Short mmCIF file of C-alpha atoms in Angstrom, two decimals:
data_model
loop_
_atom_site.label_atom_id
_atom_site.label_comp_id
_atom_site.label_asym_id
_atom_site.label_seq_id
_atom_site.Cartn_x
_atom_site.Cartn_y
_atom_site.Cartn_z
CA MET A 1498 103.18 -97.97 -42.56
CA SER A 1499 105.18 -99.40 -39.79
CA ASP A 1500 106.97 -101.48 -42.30
CA GLY A 1501 107.72 -98.68 -44.26
CA ALA A 1502 108.90 -96.46 -41.42
CA SER A 1503 111.24 -99.23 -40.36
CA GLU A 1504 112.47 -99.54 -43.86
CA THR A 1505 113.46 -96.01 -44.03
CA GLY A 1506 114.96 -96.26 -40.59
CA ARG A 1507 117.06 -99.09 -41.68
CA ARG A 1508 117.94 -97.17 -44.47
CA SER A 1509 118.79 -93.96 -42.63
CA VAL A 1510 120.97 -96.13 -39.98
CA GLY A 1511 122.74 -97.29 -43.14
CA LEU A 1512 123.54 -93.86 -44.38
CA THR A 1513 124.56 -92.53 -41.13
CA ALA A 1514 126.94 -95.45 -41.09
CA LEU A 1515 128.07 -94.21 -44.30
CA SER A 1516 129.05 -90.95 -42.95
CA VAL A 1517 130.68 -92.19 -39.81
CA LEU A 1518 133.06 -94.64 -42.46
CA SER A 1519 133.93 -91.64 -44.54
CA VAL A 1520 134.68 -89.34 -41.70
CA SER A 1521 136.88 -92.27 -40.05
CA GLY A 1522 138.44 -93.05 -43.08
CA PHE A 1523 139.46 -89.31 -43.70
CA LEU A 1524 140.83 -89.32 -40.60
CA GLY A 1525 142.75 -92.54 -41.14
CA ILE A 1526 144.18 -91.24 -44.41
CA TRP A 1527 145.40 -88.08 -42.83
CA PHE A 1528 147.09 -89.97 -40.00
CA ALA A 1529 148.87 -92.60 -42.33
CA VAL A 1530 150.02 -89.32 -44.58
CA ALA A 1531 151.23 -87.43 -41.32
CA GLN A 1532 153.01 -90.63 -40.06
CA SER A 1533 154.72 -91.68 -43.12
CA GLY A 1534 157.13 -89.06 -42.83
CA LEU A 1535 156.77 -87.78 -46.50
CA LEU A 1536 155.83 -84.20 -45.29
CA PRO A 1537 157.47 -82.31 -42.64
CA LYS A 1538 155.59 -82.25 -39.37
CA MET A 1539 155.22 -78.57 -39.66
CA VAL A 1540 153.45 -78.67 -43.26
CA LEU A 1541 150.97 -81.39 -42.12
CA PRO A 1542 150.38 -82.19 -38.29
CA SER A 1543 148.69 -85.26 -37.53
CA PRO A 1544 145.40 -85.59 -36.16
CA TRP A 1545 146.59 -86.46 -32.78
CA ASP A 1546 149.09 -83.45 -32.66
CA VAL A 1547 146.14 -81.17 -33.54
CA VAL A 1548 144.02 -82.74 -30.62
CA THR A 1549 147.06 -82.46 -28.09
CA ALA A 1550 147.31 -78.83 -29.07
CA PHE A 1551 143.64 -78.29 -28.86
CA GLN A 1552 143.60 -79.72 -25.14
CA HIS A 1553 146.64 -77.82 -24.23
CA SER A 1554 145.17 -74.61 -25.37
CA LEU A 1555 142.29 -75.05 -23.23
CA TYR A 1556 144.47 -74.55 -20.26
CA THR A 1557 147.34 -72.72 -21.45
CA PRO A 1558 146.74 -69.27 -22.96
CA PHE A 1559 148.00 -68.92 -26.64
CA ALA A 1560 148.24 -65.49 -28.43
CA GLY A 1561 147.09 -64.02 -24.71
CA ALA A 1562 144.04 -66.29 -23.90
CA THR A 1563 142.92 -69.85 -23.75
CA MET A 1564 140.81 -71.45 -26.70
CA SER A 1565 137.60 -70.96 -24.53
CA GLN A 1566 138.48 -67.30 -23.89
CA HIS A 1567 139.20 -66.90 -27.61
CA LEU A 1568 135.95 -68.68 -28.76
CA VAL A 1569 133.70 -66.71 -26.11
CA ALA A 1570 135.46 -63.35 -27.85
CA SER A 1571 134.57 -64.65 -31.31
CA LEU A 1572 131.08 -65.75 -30.34
CA GLY A 1573 130.48 -62.31 -28.92
CA ARG A 1574 131.17 -60.27 -32.16
CA PHE A 1575 129.48 -62.66 -34.15
CA LEU A 1576 126.37 -62.26 -32.19
CA SER A 1577 126.38 -58.83 -32.16
CA GLY A 1578 127.11 -58.32 -35.92
CA PHE A 1579 124.59 -61.43 -36.91
CA LEU A 1580 121.76 -60.30 -34.91
CA LEU A 1581 121.94 -56.67 -35.95
CA ALA A 1582 121.97 -57.97 -39.82
CA VAL A 1583 118.88 -60.00 -38.80
CA ALA A 1584 117.04 -57.38 -36.89
CA LEU A 1585 117.54 -54.70 -39.95
CA GLY A 1586 117.72 -57.28 -42.67
CA VAL A 1587 114.17 -59.06 -42.18
CA PRO A 1588 112.43 -56.00 -41.63
CA THR A 1589 113.93 -54.71 -44.73
CA GLY A 1590 113.28 -57.85 -46.97
CA LEU A 1591 109.50 -57.51 -45.78
CA LEU A 1592 109.16 -53.95 -46.68
CA MET A 1593 110.92 -54.63 -50.04
CA GLY A 1594 108.31 -57.85 -50.83
CA TRP A 1595 105.40 -55.76 -49.49
CA PHE A 1596 105.79 -52.47 -50.83
CA ALA A 1597 106.93 -51.67 -54.30
CA PRO A 1598 108.26 -48.01 -53.83
CA PHE A 1599 110.08 -49.16 -51.00
CA ARG A 1600 111.84 -52.16 -53.06
CA TYR A 1601 112.74 -49.71 -56.09
CA ALA A 1602 114.20 -47.25 -53.55
CA ILE A 1603 116.54 -49.73 -51.79
CA ALA A 1604 117.35 -52.34 -54.64
CA PRO A 1605 120.27 -50.33 -56.49
CA PHE A 1606 122.13 -49.93 -53.24
CA PHE A 1607 121.56 -53.56 -52.04
CA GLU A 1608 121.94 -54.83 -55.29
CA THR A 1609 125.81 -53.41 -55.42
CA PHE A 1610 126.52 -53.79 -52.05
CA ARG A 1611 125.92 -57.57 -51.85
CA PHE A 1612 128.52 -58.17 -54.25
CA ILE A 1613 131.38 -56.49 -52.08
CA ALA A 1614 132.93 -59.49 -50.08
CA PRO A 1615 132.73 -58.70 -46.27
CA LEU A 1616 136.54 -58.65 -46.24
CA ALA A 1617 136.80 -55.62 -48.47
CA TRP A 1618 135.17 -53.59 -45.49
CA VAL A 1619 138.42 -54.32 -43.45
CA PRO A 1620 140.11 -51.11 -44.36
CA PHE A 1621 137.33 -49.01 -43.23
CA ALA A 1622 136.71 -51.23 -40.19
CA ALA A 1623 139.96 -50.49 -39.16
CA LEU A 1624 139.94 -47.01 -39.84
CA TRP A 1625 136.62 -46.38 -38.21
CA PHE A 1626 136.68 -48.54 -35.30
CA GLY A 1627 140.44 -49.57 -34.71
CA THR A 1628 140.77 -52.72 -33.16
CA GLY A 1629 137.47 -51.95 -31.10
CA ILE A 1630 134.49 -54.26 -31.32
CA GLY A 1631 132.95 -52.18 -34.08
CA GLY A 1632 135.09 -53.27 -36.86
CA PRO A 1633 134.40 -57.05 -36.56
CA ILE A 1634 130.50 -56.36 -36.12
CA LEU A 1635 130.60 -54.18 -39.50
CA ILE A 1636 132.32 -57.13 -41.17
CA VAL A 1637 129.95 -59.91 -39.67
CA PHE A 1638 127.03 -57.38 -40.47
CA SER A 1639 128.19 -57.05 -43.92
CA GLY A 1640 128.42 -61.00 -44.53
CA SER A 1641 124.74 -61.79 -42.80
CA PHE A 1642 122.96 -58.88 -44.07
CA ALA A 1643 122.53 -59.48 -47.92
CA ALA A 1644 121.41 -63.15 -47.03
CA ALA A 1645 118.83 -62.18 -44.43
CA VAL A 1646 117.57 -59.63 -46.83
CA ILE A 1647 117.08 -61.88 -49.87
CA ASN A 1648 115.49 -64.79 -48.42
CA THR A 1649 113.33 -62.72 -46.41
CA PHE A 1650 112.20 -60.74 -49.51
CA GLN A 1651 111.64 -63.88 -51.57
CA GLY A 1652 109.16 -65.41 -48.87
CA ALA A 1653 107.43 -62.01 -48.49
CA ARG A 1654 106.67 -62.23 -52.47
CA MET A 1655 105.78 -65.93 -52.43
CA THR A 1656 102.41 -65.56 -50.31
CA ASP A 1657 99.42 -67.19 -52.25
CA PRO A 1658 97.11 -64.12 -53.38
CA ARG A 1659 94.25 -66.50 -52.97
CA LEU A 1660 94.84 -66.84 -49.38
CA ILE A 1661 95.08 -62.87 -49.34
CA GLU A 1662 91.74 -62.44 -51.02
CA ALA A 1663 90.10 -65.21 -49.04
CA CYS A 1664 91.15 -63.27 -45.67
CA ARG A 1665 90.14 -60.10 -47.31
CA THR A 1666 86.43 -61.26 -47.85
CA LEU A 1667 86.62 -62.51 -44.38
CA GLY A 1668 87.18 -58.87 -43.19
CA ALA A 1669 90.86 -58.90 -42.29
CA SER A 1670 92.30 -55.49 -41.74
CA PRO A 1671 95.69 -54.67 -43.41
CA TRP A 1672 97.16 -55.33 -39.98
CA ARG A 1673 95.70 -58.72 -39.79
CA LEU A 1674 96.90 -59.57 -43.10
CA ILE A 1675 100.40 -58.83 -42.05
CA ILE A 1676 100.28 -60.89 -38.88
CA ASP A 1677 98.14 -63.68 -39.82
CA VAL A 1678 98.87 -64.04 -43.71
CA LEU A 1679 102.04 -62.43 -44.85
CA LEU A 1680 104.43 -62.93 -42.00
CA PRO A 1681 103.57 -66.64 -41.54
CA SER A 1682 103.73 -67.59 -45.19
CA ALA A 1683 107.25 -65.63 -45.16
CA THR A 1684 108.52 -67.51 -42.06
CA PRO A 1685 110.11 -70.64 -43.68
CA SER A 1686 111.94 -68.51 -46.07
CA ILE A 1687 113.09 -65.96 -43.32
CA ILE A 1688 114.32 -68.78 -41.08
CA ALA A 1689 116.37 -70.30 -44.30
CA GLY A 1690 117.67 -66.91 -44.60
CA VAL A 1691 118.54 -66.44 -41.05
CA ARG A 1692 120.47 -69.80 -41.55
CA ILE A 1693 122.46 -68.70 -44.38
CA ALA A 1694 123.14 -65.43 -42.93
CA ALA A 1695 124.65 -67.12 -39.85
CA ALA A 1696 126.92 -69.35 -41.79
CA LEU A 1697 128.30 -66.40 -43.77
CA GLY A 1698 128.56 -63.98 -40.73
CA TRP A 1699 130.72 -66.56 -39.03
CA GLN A 1700 132.79 -67.26 -41.90
CA SER A 1701 133.37 -63.18 -42.34
CA LEU A 1702 134.06 -63.02 -38.92
CA ILE A 1703 137.05 -65.42 -38.78
CA GLY A 1704 138.32 -63.25 -41.85
CA ALA A 1705 137.98 -60.27 -39.96
CA GLU A 1706 139.83 -61.21 -36.95
CA LEU A 1707 142.51 -62.22 -39.07
CA ILE A 1708 142.98 -58.59 -39.37
CA VAL A 1709 141.45 -56.23 -36.95
CA ALA A 1710 141.40 -58.15 -33.68
CA SER A 1711 143.39 -58.97 -30.86
CA SER A 1712 141.80 -61.93 -29.30
CA GLY A 1713 139.30 -64.53 -31.06
CA VAL A 1714 139.61 -67.69 -33.06
CA GLY A 1715 140.84 -66.07 -36.06
CA TYR A 1716 143.67 -64.03 -34.05
CA LEU A 1717 144.74 -67.40 -32.72
CA ILE A 1718 144.95 -68.68 -35.90
CA VAL A 1719 147.15 -65.70 -37.28
CA GLN A 1720 149.43 -65.81 -34.29
CA GLY A 1721 149.67 -69.57 -34.51
CA GLN A 1722 151.02 -68.96 -38.20
CA GLY A 1723 153.34 -66.19 -37.12
CA SER A 1724 154.93 -68.63 -34.63
CA VAL A 1725 154.80 -71.62 -36.97
CA GLU A 1726 152.59 -73.68 -34.79
CA THR A 1727 150.61 -75.60 -37.32
CA PRO A 1728 148.68 -77.68 -34.77
CA ILE A 1729 147.21 -74.80 -32.90
CA VAL A 1730 146.30 -73.32 -36.33
CA MET A 1731 144.30 -76.61 -37.17
CA ALA A 1732 142.72 -76.64 -33.83
CA GLY A 1733 141.72 -73.21 -34.39
CA MET A 1734 140.21 -74.19 -38.07
CA ALA A 1735 138.63 -77.24 -36.51
CA THR A 1736 136.82 -75.30 -33.73
CA ILE A 1737 135.63 -72.92 -36.30
CA GLY A 1738 134.18 -75.94 -38.25
CA VAL A 1739 132.58 -77.46 -35.21
CA VAL A 1740 130.92 -74.49 -33.93
CA GLY A 1741 129.58 -73.49 -37.25
CA LEU A 1742 127.84 -76.59 -37.44
CA LEU A 1743 126.48 -76.30 -33.90
CA ILE A 1744 125.05 -72.87 -34.62
CA ASP A 1745 123.42 -74.20 -37.80
CA TRP A 1746 121.99 -77.23 -35.80
CA ALA A 1747 120.42 -74.96 -33.38
CA LEU A 1748 118.85 -72.76 -35.73
CA ARG A 1749 117.63 -76.01 -37.74
CA LEU A 1750 115.90 -76.90 -34.60
CA VAL A 1751 114.31 -73.63 -34.28
CA GLU A 1752 112.97 -74.05 -38.09
CA LEU A 1753 111.65 -77.51 -37.35
CA SER A 1754 109.86 -76.47 -34.53
CA VAL A 1755 108.15 -73.58 -36.23
CA THR A 1756 107.23 -75.15 -39.30
CA ARG A 1757 106.23 -78.48 -37.86
CA ASN A 1758 102.75 -78.28 -38.03
CA TRP A 1759 101.94 -76.82 -41.26
CA ARG A 1760 104.88 -78.53 -43.49
CA GLY A 1761 102.21 -79.69 -45.88
CA ALA A 1762 101.23 -76.04 -46.58
CA MET B 1185 65.88 -52.86 -53.59
CA SER B 1186 67.54 -55.61 -52.06
CA GLY B 1187 69.24 -58.69 -53.14
CA ILE B 1188 72.14 -58.48 -55.86
CA ILE B 1189 71.41 -56.66 -58.74
CA PHE B 1190 73.51 -56.48 -62.03
CA SER B 1191 72.49 -53.53 -64.27
CA GLU B 1192 74.30 -53.66 -67.60
CA VAL B 1193 77.58 -54.65 -65.90
CA THR B 1194 80.66 -54.99 -68.08
CA ARG B 1195 84.26 -55.93 -67.33
CA THR B 1196 87.36 -55.51 -69.50
CA PHE B 1197 90.69 -56.39 -68.97
CA LYS B 1198 93.78 -54.76 -70.26
CA ARG B 1199 95.71 -57.42 -72.49
CA ASP B 1200 99.57 -57.68 -71.89
CA LYS B 1201 100.24 -56.95 -75.50
CA GLY B 1202 98.26 -53.87 -75.54
CA GLY B 1203 94.35 -53.66 -76.39
CA ASP B 1204 91.52 -54.87 -74.64
CA TYR B 1205 89.78 -58.24 -73.77
CA VAL B 1206 86.04 -58.17 -73.18
CA ALA B 1207 85.27 -60.57 -70.07
CA LEU B 1208 81.66 -59.78 -69.80
CA GLN B 1209 79.20 -58.11 -72.17
CA PRO B 1210 76.65 -55.90 -70.58
CA ILE B 1211 74.95 -58.13 -67.86
CA SER B 1212 71.76 -57.55 -66.21
CA LEU B 1213 70.42 -60.03 -63.67
CA GLN B 1214 68.51 -59.67 -60.43
CA ILE B 1215 68.88 -62.23 -57.70
CA PRO B 1216 66.16 -61.82 -55.08
CA ASP B 1217 67.02 -62.27 -51.17
CA GLY B 1218 67.14 -66.02 -50.54
CA GLU B 1219 67.19 -67.36 -53.94
CA PHE B 1220 70.01 -69.87 -54.92
CA VAL B 1221 70.82 -69.35 -58.28
CA ALA B 1222 73.68 -71.86 -60.15
CA ILE B 1223 75.76 -70.37 -62.99
CA VAL B 1224 77.17 -72.66 -65.79
CA GLY B 1225 78.97 -72.11 -68.75
CA PRO B 1226 82.22 -73.02 -70.81
CA SER B 1227 85.54 -71.85 -69.42
CA GLY B 1228 86.47 -68.28 -69.66
CA CYS B 1229 83.04 -67.16 -70.10
CA GLY B 1230 83.52 -64.63 -67.15
CA LYS B 1231 81.56 -66.67 -64.73
CA THR B 1232 84.22 -66.41 -61.92
CA THR B 1233 84.58 -62.74 -62.80
CA LEU B 1234 80.99 -62.09 -62.07
CA LEU B 1235 81.21 -63.79 -58.59
CA ARG B 1236 84.50 -61.67 -57.98
CA MET B 1237 82.70 -58.79 -58.57
CA VAL B 1238 79.73 -59.35 -56.15
CA ALA B 1239 82.63 -60.48 -53.70
CA GLY B 1240 84.53 -57.03 -54.11
CA LEU B 1241 87.67 -58.64 -55.32
CA ASP B 1242 86.88 -56.90 -58.70
CA SER B 1243 84.90 -54.30 -60.08
CA PRO B 1244 82.71 -53.63 -63.16
CA SER B 1245 84.08 -51.62 -66.01
CA SER B 1246 80.94 -49.96 -66.56
CA GLY B 1247 77.30 -50.54 -65.04
CA ALA B 1248 76.04 -50.76 -61.75
CA LEU B 1249 76.16 -53.75 -59.11
CA THR B 1250 74.17 -53.54 -55.87
CA VAL B 1251 73.84 -55.98 -53.09
CA GLY B 1252 71.26 -55.23 -50.48
CA GLY B 1253 70.62 -51.83 -52.28
CA ARG B 1254 74.35 -50.80 -51.96
CA GLU B 1255 76.88 -50.53 -54.50
CA VAL B 1256 79.63 -53.13 -53.87
CA SER B 1257 83.15 -51.23 -53.37
CA GLY B 1258 84.98 -53.79 -51.74
CA PRO B 1259 84.35 -56.92 -49.42
CA GLY B 1260 81.88 -56.71 -46.85
CA PRO B 1261 80.69 -58.59 -43.95
CA ASP B 1262 77.24 -59.26 -45.82
CA ARG B 1263 79.00 -61.61 -48.34
CA ALA B 1264 81.20 -64.66 -47.79
CA VAL B 1265 83.35 -66.64 -50.36
CA VAL B 1266 83.79 -70.57 -50.44
CA PHE B 1267 86.58 -71.08 -53.20
CA GLN B 1268 87.42 -74.11 -54.85
CA GLN B 1269 90.87 -74.34 -53.55
CA PHE B 1270 89.78 -74.04 -49.99
CA ALA B 1271 92.07 -71.24 -49.07
CA LEU B 1272 92.57 -72.18 -45.89
CA LEU B 1273 95.39 -70.86 -43.45
CA PRO B 1274 97.73 -73.69 -43.28
CA TRP B 1275 99.49 -72.46 -40.19
CA LYS B 1276 96.11 -72.38 -38.35
CA THR B 1277 94.10 -75.06 -36.82
CA VAL B 1278 90.65 -76.00 -37.89
CA ARG B 1279 89.41 -74.04 -35.13
CA GLU B 1280 91.27 -70.98 -35.82
CA ASN B 1281 90.45 -71.29 -39.63
CA ILE B 1282 86.75 -71.33 -38.37
CA GLY B 1283 86.82 -68.32 -35.94
CA PHE B 1284 89.07 -66.41 -37.99
CA GLY B 1285 86.39 -64.06 -39.64
CA LEU B 1286 84.85 -63.40 -36.23
CA LYS B 1287 88.29 -62.50 -34.76
CA CYS B 1288 88.90 -60.05 -37.72
CA ARG B 1289 85.86 -58.53 -36.68
CA GLY B 1290 87.09 -58.01 -33.28
CA MET B 1291 85.29 -60.50 -31.41
CA ARG B 1292 86.79 -61.78 -28.06
CA ALA B 1293 88.02 -65.56 -28.03
CA ALA B 1294 85.81 -66.09 -25.31
CA ALA B 1295 82.72 -65.43 -27.43
CA ILE B 1296 84.12 -67.13 -30.58
CA ARG B 1297 84.83 -70.58 -28.96
CA PRO B 1298 80.98 -71.42 -28.37
CA LEU B 1299 80.06 -70.33 -32.06
CA VAL B 1300 83.13 -72.29 -33.43
CA ASP B 1301 81.89 -75.36 -31.26
CA HIS B 1302 78.62 -75.13 -32.79
CA TYR B 1303 79.94 -75.28 -36.44
CA LEU B 1304 82.36 -78.06 -35.79
CA THR B 1305 79.65 -80.13 -34.56
CA MET B 1306 77.43 -79.20 -37.48
CA MET B 1307 79.97 -80.11 -40.03
CA GLN B 1308 81.03 -83.17 -37.97
CA LEU B 1309 84.54 -81.93 -37.56
CA GLU B 1310 84.72 -82.01 -33.66
CA ALA B 1311 87.33 -84.71 -33.87
CA HIS B 1312 89.47 -82.29 -35.91
CA ALA B 1313 89.15 -79.22 -34.24
CA ASP B 1314 92.92 -78.96 -33.27
CA ALA B 1315 94.25 -80.65 -36.71
CA TYR B 1316 96.03 -78.27 -39.34
CA PRO B 1317 94.50 -78.31 -43.05
CA HIS B 1318 96.91 -80.25 -44.52
CA GLN B 1319 96.12 -83.18 -42.39
CA LEU B 1320 92.75 -83.23 -43.45
CA SER B 1321 90.89 -84.88 -46.56
CA GLY B 1322 89.81 -82.59 -49.26
CA GLY B 1323 86.13 -83.06 -48.22
CA MET B 1324 86.92 -82.32 -44.70
CA GLN B 1325 88.87 -79.08 -45.82
CA GLN B 1326 86.02 -77.95 -47.80
CA ARG B 1327 83.80 -78.26 -44.94
CA VAL B 1328 86.22 -76.25 -42.69
CA ALA B 1329 85.84 -73.41 -45.40
CA ILE B 1330 81.99 -73.70 -45.69
CA ALA B 1331 82.05 -73.20 -41.92
CA ARG B 1332 84.42 -70.54 -41.76
CA SER B 1333 81.73 -68.69 -44.13
CA PHE B 1334 78.52 -69.70 -42.37
CA ILE B 1335 79.85 -68.55 -39.19
CA LEU B 1336 80.02 -64.94 -40.27
CA GLU B 1337 75.94 -65.10 -41.06
CA PRO B 1338 76.41 -63.57 -44.50
CA SER B 1339 73.13 -62.71 -46.30
CA VAL B 1340 75.10 -63.66 -49.53
CA LEU B 1341 76.98 -66.91 -50.16
CA LEU B 1342 79.29 -66.68 -53.19
CA MET B 1343 80.48 -70.16 -54.05
CA ASP B 1344 83.18 -70.85 -57.04
CA GLU B 1345 83.27 -74.16 -58.14
CA PRO B 1346 83.36 -75.20 -54.39
CA PHE B 1347 83.22 -79.15 -54.77
CA GLY B 1348 85.04 -79.18 -58.06
CA ALA B 1349 88.29 -80.69 -56.22
CA LEU B 1350 86.26 -83.17 -54.59
CA ASP B 1351 85.92 -86.89 -55.58
CA ALA B 1352 82.27 -87.81 -56.83
CA GLN B 1353 81.38 -89.42 -53.60
CA THR B 1354 82.24 -86.63 -51.20
CA ARG B 1355 80.90 -84.21 -53.73
CA ILE B 1356 77.37 -85.75 -53.48
CA GLU B 1357 77.50 -85.65 -49.70
CA MET B 1358 78.83 -82.05 -49.81
CA GLN B 1359 75.43 -81.15 -52.11
CA GLU B 1360 73.34 -82.73 -49.59
CA GLU B 1361 75.00 -81.04 -46.79
CA LEU B 1362 74.47 -77.74 -48.59
CA VAL B 1363 70.89 -78.17 -49.32
CA LYS B 1364 70.35 -78.86 -45.80
CA LEU B 1365 72.30 -75.65 -44.32
CA THR B 1366 70.36 -73.53 -46.87
CA LYS B 1367 67.17 -74.98 -45.94
CA ALA B 1368 67.71 -74.35 -42.15
CA LYS B 1369 68.80 -70.77 -42.81
CA PRO B 1370 67.74 -69.60 -46.28
CA ARG B 1371 70.10 -67.18 -47.79
CA THR B 1372 71.06 -65.92 -51.27
CA VAL B 1373 73.50 -68.20 -52.77
CA LEU B 1374 75.42 -67.56 -56.17
CA PHE B 1375 77.16 -70.80 -57.04
CA ILE B 1376 79.53 -71.39 -59.95
CA THR B 1377 79.67 -75.13 -61.30
CA HIS B 1378 80.94 -76.97 -64.18
CA SER B 1379 78.28 -79.90 -63.38
CA VAL B 1380 74.99 -79.64 -64.99
CA GLU B 1381 73.41 -82.25 -62.46
CA GLU B 1382 75.05 -80.11 -59.45
CA ALA B 1383 73.35 -76.56 -60.92
CA THR B 1384 70.14 -78.61 -61.33
CA TYR B 1385 70.03 -80.29 -58.20
CA LEU B 1386 70.88 -77.35 -55.87
CA ALA B 1387 69.59 -74.24 -57.63
CA ASP B 1388 66.34 -72.44 -58.10
CA ARG B 1389 67.45 -70.69 -61.33
CA VAL B 1390 70.37 -71.72 -63.52
CA VAL B 1391 72.01 -69.20 -65.51
CA VAL B 1392 73.80 -70.50 -68.78
CA MET B 1393 76.26 -68.05 -69.90
CA ALA B 1394 78.10 -67.96 -73.15
CA GLY B 1395 81.82 -67.13 -73.50
CA ARG B 1396 83.99 -64.79 -75.49
CA PRO B 1397 82.91 -62.30 -74.56
CA GLY B 1398 80.69 -63.52 -71.63
CA SER B 1399 76.98 -62.79 -71.64
CA ILE B 1400 73.69 -64.79 -70.32
CA LEU B 1401 72.29 -67.18 -72.82
CA GLU B 1402 69.44 -68.39 -70.97
CA ILE B 1403 68.01 -68.78 -67.35
CA VAL B 1404 66.57 -72.06 -66.52
CA ASP B 1405 63.86 -71.61 -63.74
CA VAL B 1406 63.97 -75.01 -61.30
CA ALA B 1407 62.31 -73.52 -58.36
CA SER B 1408 58.78 -74.37 -59.21
CA LEU B 1409 59.60 -78.21 -59.74
CA ARG B 1410 61.50 -78.32 -56.76
CA ARG B 1411 58.83 -77.03 -54.78
CA SER B 1412 56.21 -79.14 -56.03
CA GLU B 1413 58.25 -82.33 -56.04
CA SER B 1414 59.96 -81.58 -52.77
CA TRP B 1415 63.27 -82.14 -54.06
CA ASN B 1416 64.89 -80.76 -50.94
CA ASP B 1417 63.66 -83.56 -48.86
CA ARG B 1418 65.16 -86.24 -51.03
CA ALA B 1419 68.13 -87.90 -51.22
CA VAL B 1420 70.33 -86.69 -54.36
CA GLU B 1421 69.91 -90.07 -56.41
CA GLU B 1422 66.36 -90.14 -56.01
CA VAL B 1423 66.04 -86.55 -57.34
CA MET B 1424 68.41 -87.52 -60.21
CA GLU B 1425 65.99 -90.36 -61.42
CA LEU B 1426 62.89 -88.03 -61.55
CA GLU B 1427 61.69 -87.33 -65.10
CA SER B 1428 61.52 -83.59 -64.50
CA PHE B 1429 65.49 -83.65 -63.31
CA THR B 1430 66.37 -85.40 -66.23
CA ARG B 1431 64.38 -82.95 -68.81
CA ILE B 1432 65.94 -79.96 -67.21
CA ARG B 1433 69.43 -81.34 -67.23
CA THR B 1434 69.17 -82.36 -70.79
CA ARG B 1435 67.92 -78.93 -71.64
CA LEU B 1436 70.90 -77.38 -69.77
CA TRP B 1437 73.26 -80.01 -71.90
CA ARG B 1438 71.92 -78.88 -74.97
CA LEU B 1439 72.33 -74.95 -74.30
CA LEU B 1440 75.77 -75.57 -73.29
CA ARG B 1441 76.60 -77.52 -76.68
CA THR B 1442 75.21 -74.66 -78.93
CA VAL B 1443 77.58 -72.26 -76.82
CA ASP B 1444 80.46 -74.75 -77.41
CA ARG B 1445 79.43 -74.98 -81.12
CA SER B 1446 79.22 -70.98 -81.67
CA ALA B 1447 82.34 -70.60 -79.74
CA ASP B 1448 84.01 -72.87 -82.36
CA GLY B 1449 82.71 -71.25 -85.13
CA ARG B 1450 83.90 -68.05 -84.09
CA LYS B 1451 87.42 -69.14 -83.75
CA THR B 1452 88.10 -66.53 -80.78
CA PRO B 1453 91.51 -67.06 -79.47
CA GLN B 1454 91.63 -68.93 -76.24
CA LEU B 1455 92.47 -66.59 -73.41
CA SER B 1456 92.87 -68.21 -70.08
CA ILE B 1457 91.40 -65.01 -67.85
CA ALA B 1458 89.06 -65.82 -65.30
CA SER B 1459 88.04 -69.43 -65.96
#
């Protein structure tokens, strides 16, 4: 056992090293191309320019606010839209999975709406909410909602019917079945759906801020484009990527702590 | 009237392609209180359907089925089921699984705990009280499932190939365990198995079923021998060497063979309803 563990340990160290190598290789090539002078600085800023722009943006307002203020504005909108999508999407998915009539009533709308890209909502978001917080929330919501519903729905349908029968013979009431059987068996899918919803919502938000906001990381990128400050544009892009990664990691930790004990199921 | 009484019970399933599939021809069978009845028969002979109807998970298409004098209309506290695939809740610990039925009946946690402790000891599961099912061996998981049923003190215990998924060694241990448990507190048991030896060793009566459509071929009495030769006080291997045991086993084998042959002769299409 211990031999096997150290074997896989060694391998995972090797694979991690590979990730580090590929990232540094990427940065190295980027740096080399940017320094070579083949492309104007404006078209491809070097990694160093981006880091400098990022540092600078932490203290000096750009497009009306510092990077951290833009980020806080973005996160606030993201969380509002995302949490709303989860709060409505998870119960919708569960009801669709458990009650066929509800499924048939909801499915036509749902199946159609989920193909409408979040950005297609921009005109109405602007019309209904102006540049207030409502617009971005609507767009994040439209990005997150479908993923939350679909995954929850699939989880709700995945419960082993033998478990339900076994619990019925033990005297479980419908309420007990929901709490102790249906909900726990759907939980891994629900959390997976929440993770996907977070990723899609975060992506949609940035898109929304390009158009209907007066602050936020997406807004910063648009303003950077307007004034041809490409390093700050890239700093904004990198911030989006890293923050998205951190959000996913946080949800991954939640997932592990919930399902740790019954992964064998 | 008490015990389990099947009077002219039939079960017909609708086929997907249309038409009916007769799983059980009219079955009449009386199982008095405290009797251990084993059912053997080829796959698809309707033995699981029979058990599911007693459990209240399925209902007869015609005829009457009563348990303890009352018509079966759904699962009830007087009956408990042990499934072949254990059917434990993977997200609950051994302790929570065993206490689940009591919790469903609205018993308080403080009252449940000592009862669960008692069954943990009886089933030698004390060391695993806080483990999750997937951390246990198959034999231990089935002991949890049995404890979960016994703790409810059901008057009828329904077991659907409970030891079918276990290795030979564990299987024998579990059989001895079950004999001890039912001797300590006699209760009515309906036990489905594919093993002729298991049926002979455990049951007072062995019901041999024929398939397609399901019907009772013969009922073999074991109880008188079991009592006169006191099988219940002997080890499995000792009982299995007795001439009387071998005789019954051989008889059951012959019966099952005739069932298989007649099924071949009839050339009925194989359907996988209710194995």
